């Protein structure tokens, strides 16, 4: 059980976040490529769920085979539901830190909120999420970063979830020992049934505890420790009666 717990600890604390991060980056790259490939010149294109209307007169590929769009018109809806008009000579798309960026070169930005204030720019970057999946998932975040953000509920929940897996392996292995002891003529499955039911209850409590942590239904300080403590108390009681019965 200890060896299995160590293997799962390495997987949950180190390998699993790396694999999830690489998978997330791959999916985001595919999403970004799809958006860029679906842009049609001489037509108004809806991007980011209609929050950006993008128009380009033509497109040329550079030496690196990247698309450079020319004669740009953009209408952007900001977080305060105000529209901004942007005109630029050219633009290109890029994926950076799990966000799709539109870099605009040599243009003007018309701010409709401030009585059509005009701001000229040589370079202006629009950053947007491709969709809800592009947001960084907690299971793709490194354990070290989780430890540095213990004031955020989703990070605390993910950290305790990673801790819970090796802890659960050890506790459930200890729980199974007294319950697996049977007499020669007794039914072994019947003796293991309470252990199975306790394991199911324990795992369900862990899932519920993680949900409560994320939604701040319980104090972050509690984490999932209280669930482990409950199982430890049950194990101590079972071991106590099992020891007295055998003696």
CSV table of N, CA, C and O in Angstrom, one decimal, residues 97-165:
chain,number,residue,atom,x,y,z
A,97,UNK,N,0.2,32.3,-23.6
A,97,UNK,CA,-0.3,32.1,-22.3
A,97,UNK,C,-1.8,31.7,-22.3
A,97,UNK,O,-2.6,32.3,-21.5
A,98,UNK,N,-2.1,30.8,-23.1
A,98,UNK,CA,-3.5,30.3,-23.2
A,98,UNK,C,-4.5,31.4,-23.5
A,98,UNK,O,-5.7,31.3,-23.1
A,99,UNK,N,-4.1,32.4,-24.3
A,99,UNK,CA,-5.0,33.4,-24.7
A,99,UNK,C,-4.7,33.7,-26.2
A,99,UNK,O,-3.6,33.7,-26.6
A,100,UNK,N,-5.8,34.0,-27.0
A,100,UNK,CA,-5.6,34.3,-28.4
A,100,UNK,C,-5.4,35.8,-28.5
A,100,UNK,O,-6.2,36.6,-28.0
A,101,UNK,N,-4.3,36.3,-29.1
A,101,UNK,CA,-4.0,37.7,-29.2
A,101,UNK,C,-4.1,38.1,-30.7
A,101,UNK,O,-3.7,37.4,-31.6
A,102,UNK,N,-4.7,39.3,-30.9
A,102,UNK,CA,-4.7,40.0,-32.2
A,102,UNK,C,-3.8,41.2,-32.1
A,102,UNK,O,-4.1,42.1,-31.3
A,103,UNK,N,-2.7,41.2,-32.8
A,103,UNK,CA,-1.8,42.3,-32.8
A,103,UNK,C,-2.1,43.2,-34.0
A,103,UNK,O,-2.0,42.7,-35.1
A,104,UNK,N,-2.4,44.4,-33.7
A,104,UNK,CA,-2.8,45.4,-34.8
A,104,UNK,C,-1.7,46.4,-34.9
A,104,UNK,O,-1.1,46.9,-34.0
A,105,UNK,N,-1.3,46.7,-36.2
A,105,UNK,CA,-0.2,47.6,-36.5
A,105,UNK,C,-0.7,48.8,-37.2
A,105,UNK,O,-1.5,48.7,-38.2
A,106,UNK,N,-0.2,50.0,-36.7
A,106,UNK,CA,-0.4,51.3,-37.4
A,106,UNK,C,-1.9,51.6,-37.6
A,106,UNK,O,-2.5,51.3,-38.7
A,107,UNK,N,-2.6,52.0,-36.6
A,107,UNK,CA,-4.0,52.3,-36.7
A,107,UNK,C,-4.6,53.3,-35.8
A,107,UNK,O,-3.8,54.0,-35.1
A,108,UNK,N,-5.9,53.3,-35.7
A,108,UNK,CA,-6.6,54.2,-34.8
A,108,UNK,C,-7.7,53.5,-34.0
A,108,UNK,O,-8.3,52.6,-34.6
A,109,UNK,N,-7.9,53.9,-32.8
A,109,UNK,CA,-8.9,53.3,-31.9
A,109,UNK,C,-9.9,54.4,-31.6
A,109,UNK,O,-9.6,55.5,-31.1
A,110,UNK,N,-11.2,54.2,-31.9
A,110,UNK,CA,-12.3,55.1,-31.6
A,110,UNK,C,-13.0,54.7,-30.4
A,110,UNK,O,-13.7,53.6,-30.4
A,111,UNK,N,-13.0,55.4,-29.3
A,111,UNK,CA,-13.6,55.1,-28.1
A,111,UNK,C,-15.0,55.8,-28.0
A,111,UNK,O,-15.1,57.0,-27.8
A,112,UNK,N,-16.0,55.0,-28.2
A,112,UNK,CA,-17.4,55.5,-28.3
A,112,UNK,C,-17.9,56.0,-26.9
A,112,UNK,O,-18.8,56.8,-26.8
A,113,UNK,N,-17.3,55.5,-25.8
A,113,UNK,CA,-17.7,55.8,-24.5
A,113,UNK,C,-17.3,57.3,-24.1
A,113,UNK,O,-18.0,58.0,-23.4
A,114,UNK,N,-16.2,57.7,-24.7
A,114,UNK,CA,-15.7,59.0,-24.4
A,114,UNK,C,-15.9,60.0,-25.6
A,114,UNK,O,-15.0,60.7,-26.1
A,115,UNK,N,-17.1,60.0,-26.1
A,115,UNK,CA,-17.5,60.9,-27.2
A,115,UNK,C,-16.5,60.8,-28.4
A,115,UNK,O,-16.0,61.7,-28.9
A,116,UNK,N,-16.3,59.5,-28.8
A,116,UNK,CA,-15.5,59.2,-30.0
A,116,UNK,C,-14.1,59.7,-29.9
A,116,UNK,O,-13.6,60.4,-30.9
A,117,UNK,N,-13.5,59.5,-28.8
A,117,UNK,CA,-12.1,59.9,-28.7
A,117,UNK,C,-11.2,59.0,-29.6
A,117,UNK,O,-11.4,57.8,-29.7
A,118,UNK,N,-10.3,59.6,-30.3
A,118,UNK,CA,-9.5,58.9,-31.3
A,118,UNK,C,-8.1,58.8,-30.7
A,118,UNK,O,-7.4,59.7,-30.3
A,119,UNK,N,-7.6,57.5,-30.6
A,119,UNK,CA,-6.2,57.2,-30.2
A,119,UNK,C,-5.4,56.5,-31.3
A,119,UNK,O,-5.9,55.5,-31.8
A,120,UNK,N,-4.4,57.2,-31.7
A,120,UNK,CA,-3.5,56.5,-32.7
A,120,UNK,C,-2.5,55.6,-32.1
A,120,UNK,O,-2.1,55.8,-30.9
A,121,UNK,N,-2.1,54.6,-32.8
A,121,UNK,CA,-1.2,53.6,-32.2
A,121,UNK,C,-0.3,53.0,-33.3
A,121,UNK,O,-0.7,52.9,-34.5
A,122,UNK,N,0.9,52.6,-33.0
A,122,UNK,CA,1.7,51.9,-33.9
A,122,UNK,C,1.5,50.4,-33.7
A,122,UNK,O,1.6,49.6,-34.6
A,123,UNK,N,1.2,50.0,-32.4
A,123,UNK,CA,1.0,48.6,-32.1
A,123,UNK,C,-0.1,48.5,-31.0
A,123,UNK,O,0.1,49.2,-30.0
A,124,UNK,N,-1.1,47.7,-31.2
A,124,UNK,CA,-2.1,47.5,-30.2
A,124,UNK,C,-2.5,46.0,-30.2
A,124,UNK,O,-2.7,45.4,-31.2
A,125,UNK,N,-2.6,45.5,-29.0
A,125,UNK,CA,-2.9,44.0,-28.8
A,125,UNK,C,-4.2,43.8,-28.2
A,125,UNK,O,-4.5,44.4,-27.1
A,126,UNK,N,-5.1,43.0,-28.8
A,126,UNK,CA,-6.3,42.6,-28.2
A,126,UNK,C,-6.1,41.2,-27.7
A,126,UNK,O,-5.7,40.3,-28.4
A,127,UNK,N,-6.5,41.0,-26.4
A,127,UNK,CA,-6.3,39.6,-25.8
A,127,UNK,C,-7.7,39.1,-25.5
A,127,UNK,O,-8.5,39.8,-24.9
A,128,UNK,N,-7.9,37.8,-25.8
A,128,UNK,CA,-9.3,37.3,-25.6
A,128,UNK,C,-9.2,35.8,-25.3
A,128,UNK,O,-8.2,35.1,-25.8
A,129,UNK,N,-10.1,35.3,-24.6
A,129,UNK,CA,-10.3,33.8,-24.4
A,129,UNK,C,-10.9,33.3,-25.6
A,129,UNK,O,-11.9,33.8,-26.1
A,130,UNK,N,-10.4,32.1,-26.1
A,130,UNK,CA,-11.1,31.5,-27.2
A,130,UNK,C,-12.5,31.0,-26.9
A,130,UNK,O,-13.4,31.2,-27.6
A,131,UNK,N,-12.6,30.3,-25.7
A,131,UNK,CA,-13.9,29.9,-25.2
A,131,UNK,C,-13.7,29.5,-23.7
A,131,UNK,O,-12.6,29.8,-23.1
A,132,UNK,N,-14.7,29.0,-23.0
A,132,UNK,CA,-14.5,28.6,-21.6
A,132,UNK,C,-13.5,27.6,-21.3
A,132,UNK,O,-12.9,27.5,-20.2
A,133,UNK,N,-13.1,26.7,-22.4
A,133,UNK,CA,-12.2,25.7,-22.1
A,133,UNK,C,-10.7,26.2,-22.1
A,133,UNK,O,-9.8,25.6,-21.7
A,134,UNK,N,-10.5,27.5,-22.6
A,134,UNK,CA,-9.2,28.0,-22.7
A,134,UNK,C,-8.7,28.4,-21.3
A,134,UNK,O,-7.5,28.6,-21.0
A,135,UNK,N,-9.6,28.7,-20.4
A,135,UNK,CA,-9.3,29.1,-19.0
A,135,UNK,C,-8.5,28.0,-18.4
A,135,UNK,O,-8.8,26.8,-18.5
A,136,UNK,N,-7.5,28.4,-17.7
A,136,UNK,CA,-6.6,27.4,-17.1
A,136,UNK,C,-7.3,26.5,-16.0
A,136,UNK,O,-7.9,27.0,-15.1
A,137,UNK,N,-7.3,25.2,-16.2
A,137,UNK,CA,-8.0,24.3,-15.3
A,137,UNK,C,-7.0,24.0,-14.1
A,137,UNK,O,-5.8,24.0,-14.3
A,138,UNK,N,-7.7,23.8,-13.0
A,138,UNK,CA,-6.9,23.6,-11.8
A,138,UNK,C,-6.0,22.4,-11.8
A,138,UNK,O,-4.9,22.3,-11.2
A,139,UNK,N,-6.5,21.3,-12.5
A,139,UNK,CA,-5.7,20.1,-12.6
A,139,UNK,C,-4.5,20.2,-13.5
A,139,UNK,O,-3.7,19.3,-13.6
A,140,UNK,N,-4.4,21.3,-14.2
A,140,UNK,CA,-3.2,21.5,-15.1
A,140,UNK,C,-2.2,22.5,-14.4
A,140,UNK,O,-1.2,22.8,-15.0
A,141,UNK,N,-2.5,22.9,-13.2
A,141,UNK,CA,-1.6,23.9,-12.5
A,141,UNK,C,-0.6,23.1,-11.7
A,141,UNK,O,-1.0,22.1,-11.0
A,142,UNK,N,0.6,23.5,-11.6
A,142,UNK,CA,1.7,22.8,-10.9
A,142,UNK,C,1.4,22.9,-9.4
A,142,UNK,O,0.7,23.9,-8.9
A,143,UNK,N,1.8,21.9,-8.7
A,143,UNK,CA,1.6,21.8,-7.2
A,143,UNK,C,2.3,23.0,-6.5
A,143,UNK,O,1.7,23.6,-5.6
A,144,UNK,N,3.4,23.5,-7.0
A,144,UNK,CA,4.1,24.6,-6.4
A,144,UNK,C,3.3,25.9,-6.5
A,144,UNK,O,3.2,26.6,-5.6
A,145,UNK,N,2.6,26.1,-7.7
A,145,UNK,CA,1.8,27.2,-7.8
A,145,UNK,C,0.5,27.1,-6.9
A,145,UNK,O,0.1,28.2,-6.4
A,146,UNK,N,0.0,25.9,-6.7
A,146,UNK,CA,-1.1,25.8,-5.8
A,146,UNK,C,-0.7,26.2,-4.4
A,146,UNK,O,-1.5,26.8,-3.7
A,147,UNK,N,0.5,25.8,-4.0
A,147,UNK,CA,1.0,26.2,-2.6
A,147,UNK,C,1.1,27.7,-2.4
A,147,UNK,O,1.1,28.2,-1.3
A,148,UNK,N,1.4,28.4,-3.5
A,148,UNK,CA,1.5,29.8,-3.4
A,148,UNK,C,0.2,30.6,-3.6
A,148,UNK,O,0.2,31.8,-3.6
A,149,UNK,N,-0.9,29.9,-3.7
A,149,UNK,CA,-2.2,30.5,-3.9
A,149,UNK,C,-3.2,29.9,-2.9
A,149,UNK,O,-4.3,29.5,-3.4
A,150,UNK,N,-2.8,29.7,-1.7
A,150,UNK,CA,-3.7,29.1,-0.7
A,150,UNK,C,-4.9,30.0,-0.2
A,150,UNK,O,-5.7,29.5,0.6
A,151,UNK,N,-5.0,31.2,-0.8
A,151,UNK,CA,-6.1,32.1,-0.4
A,151,UNK,C,-7.2,31.9,-1.5
A,151,UNK,O,-8.3,32.6,-1.3
A,152,UNK,N,-7.0,31.1,-2.5
A,152,UNK,CA,-8.0,30.9,-3.5
A,152,UNK,C,-8.6,29.6,-3.4
A,152,UNK,O,-7.9,28.5,-3.3
A,153,UNK,N,-9.9,29.5,-3.3
A,153,UNK,CA,-10.7,28.3,-3.0
A,153,UNK,C,-10.4,27.2,-4.0
A,153,UNK,O,-10.2,26.0,-3.6
A,154,UNK,N,-10.4,27.5,-5.3
A,154,UNK,CA,-10.2,26.4,-6.3
A,154,UNK,C,-8.8,25.8,-6.2
A,154,UNK,O,-8.6,24.6,-6.5
A,155,UNK,N,-7.8,26.6,-5.8
A,155,UNK,CA,-6.5,26.1,-5.7
A,155,UNK,C,-6.3,25.2,-4.4
A,155,UNK,O,-5.7,24.2,-4.5
A,156,UNK,N,-7.0,25.6,-3.4
A,156,UNK,CA,-7.0,24.9,-2.1
A,156,UNK,C,-7.7,23.5,-2.3
A,156,UNK,O,-7.2,22.5,-1.9
A,157,UNK,N,-8.8,23.6,-3.0
A,157,UNK,CA,-9.5,22.3,-3.3
A,157,UNK,C,-8.7,21.3,-4.2
A,157,UNK,O,-8.7,20.1,-3.9
A,158,UNK,N,-8.0,21.9,-5.2
A,158,UNK,CA,-7.2,21.0,-6.0
A,158,UNK,C,-6.0,20.4,-5.2
A,158,UNK,O,-5.7,19.2,-5.4
A,159,UNK,N,-5.4,21.2,-4.4
A,159,UNK,CA,-4.2,20.8,-3.6
A,159,UNK,C,-4.7,19.6,-2.6
A,159,UNK,O,-4.0,18.6,-2.5
A,160,UNK,N,-5.8,19.8,-2.0
A,160,UNK,CA,-6.3,18.8,-1.0
A,160,UNK,C,-6.7,17.6,-1.8
A,160,UNK,O,-6.6,16.5,-1.2
A,161,UNK,N,-7.2,17.7,-3.0
A,161,UNK,CA,-7.6,16.6,-3.8
A,161,UNK,C,-6.4,15.7,-4.2
A,161,UNK,O,-6.5,14.5,-4.1
A,162,UNK,N,-5.3,16.4,-4.5
A,162,UNK,CA,-4.1,15.7,-4.8
A,162,UNK,C,-3.5,15.0,-3.6
A,162,UNK,O,-3.0,13.8,-3.7
A,163,UNK,N,-3.7,15.6,-2.4
A,163,UNK,CA,-3.2,15.0,-1.2
A,163,UNK,C,-4.1,13.8,-0.8
A,163,UNK,O,-3.7,12.8,-0.3
A,164,UNK,N,-5.4,13.9,-1.2
A,164,UNK,CA,-6.4,12.9,-0.8
A,164,UNK,C,-6.1,11.5,-1.4
A,164,UNK,O,-6.4,10.5,-0.8
A,165,UNK,N,-5.6,11.5,-2.6
A,165,UNK,CA,-5.4,10.2,-3.3
A,165,UNK,C,-4.5,9.3,-2.6
A,165,UNK,O,-4.8,8.1,-2.3
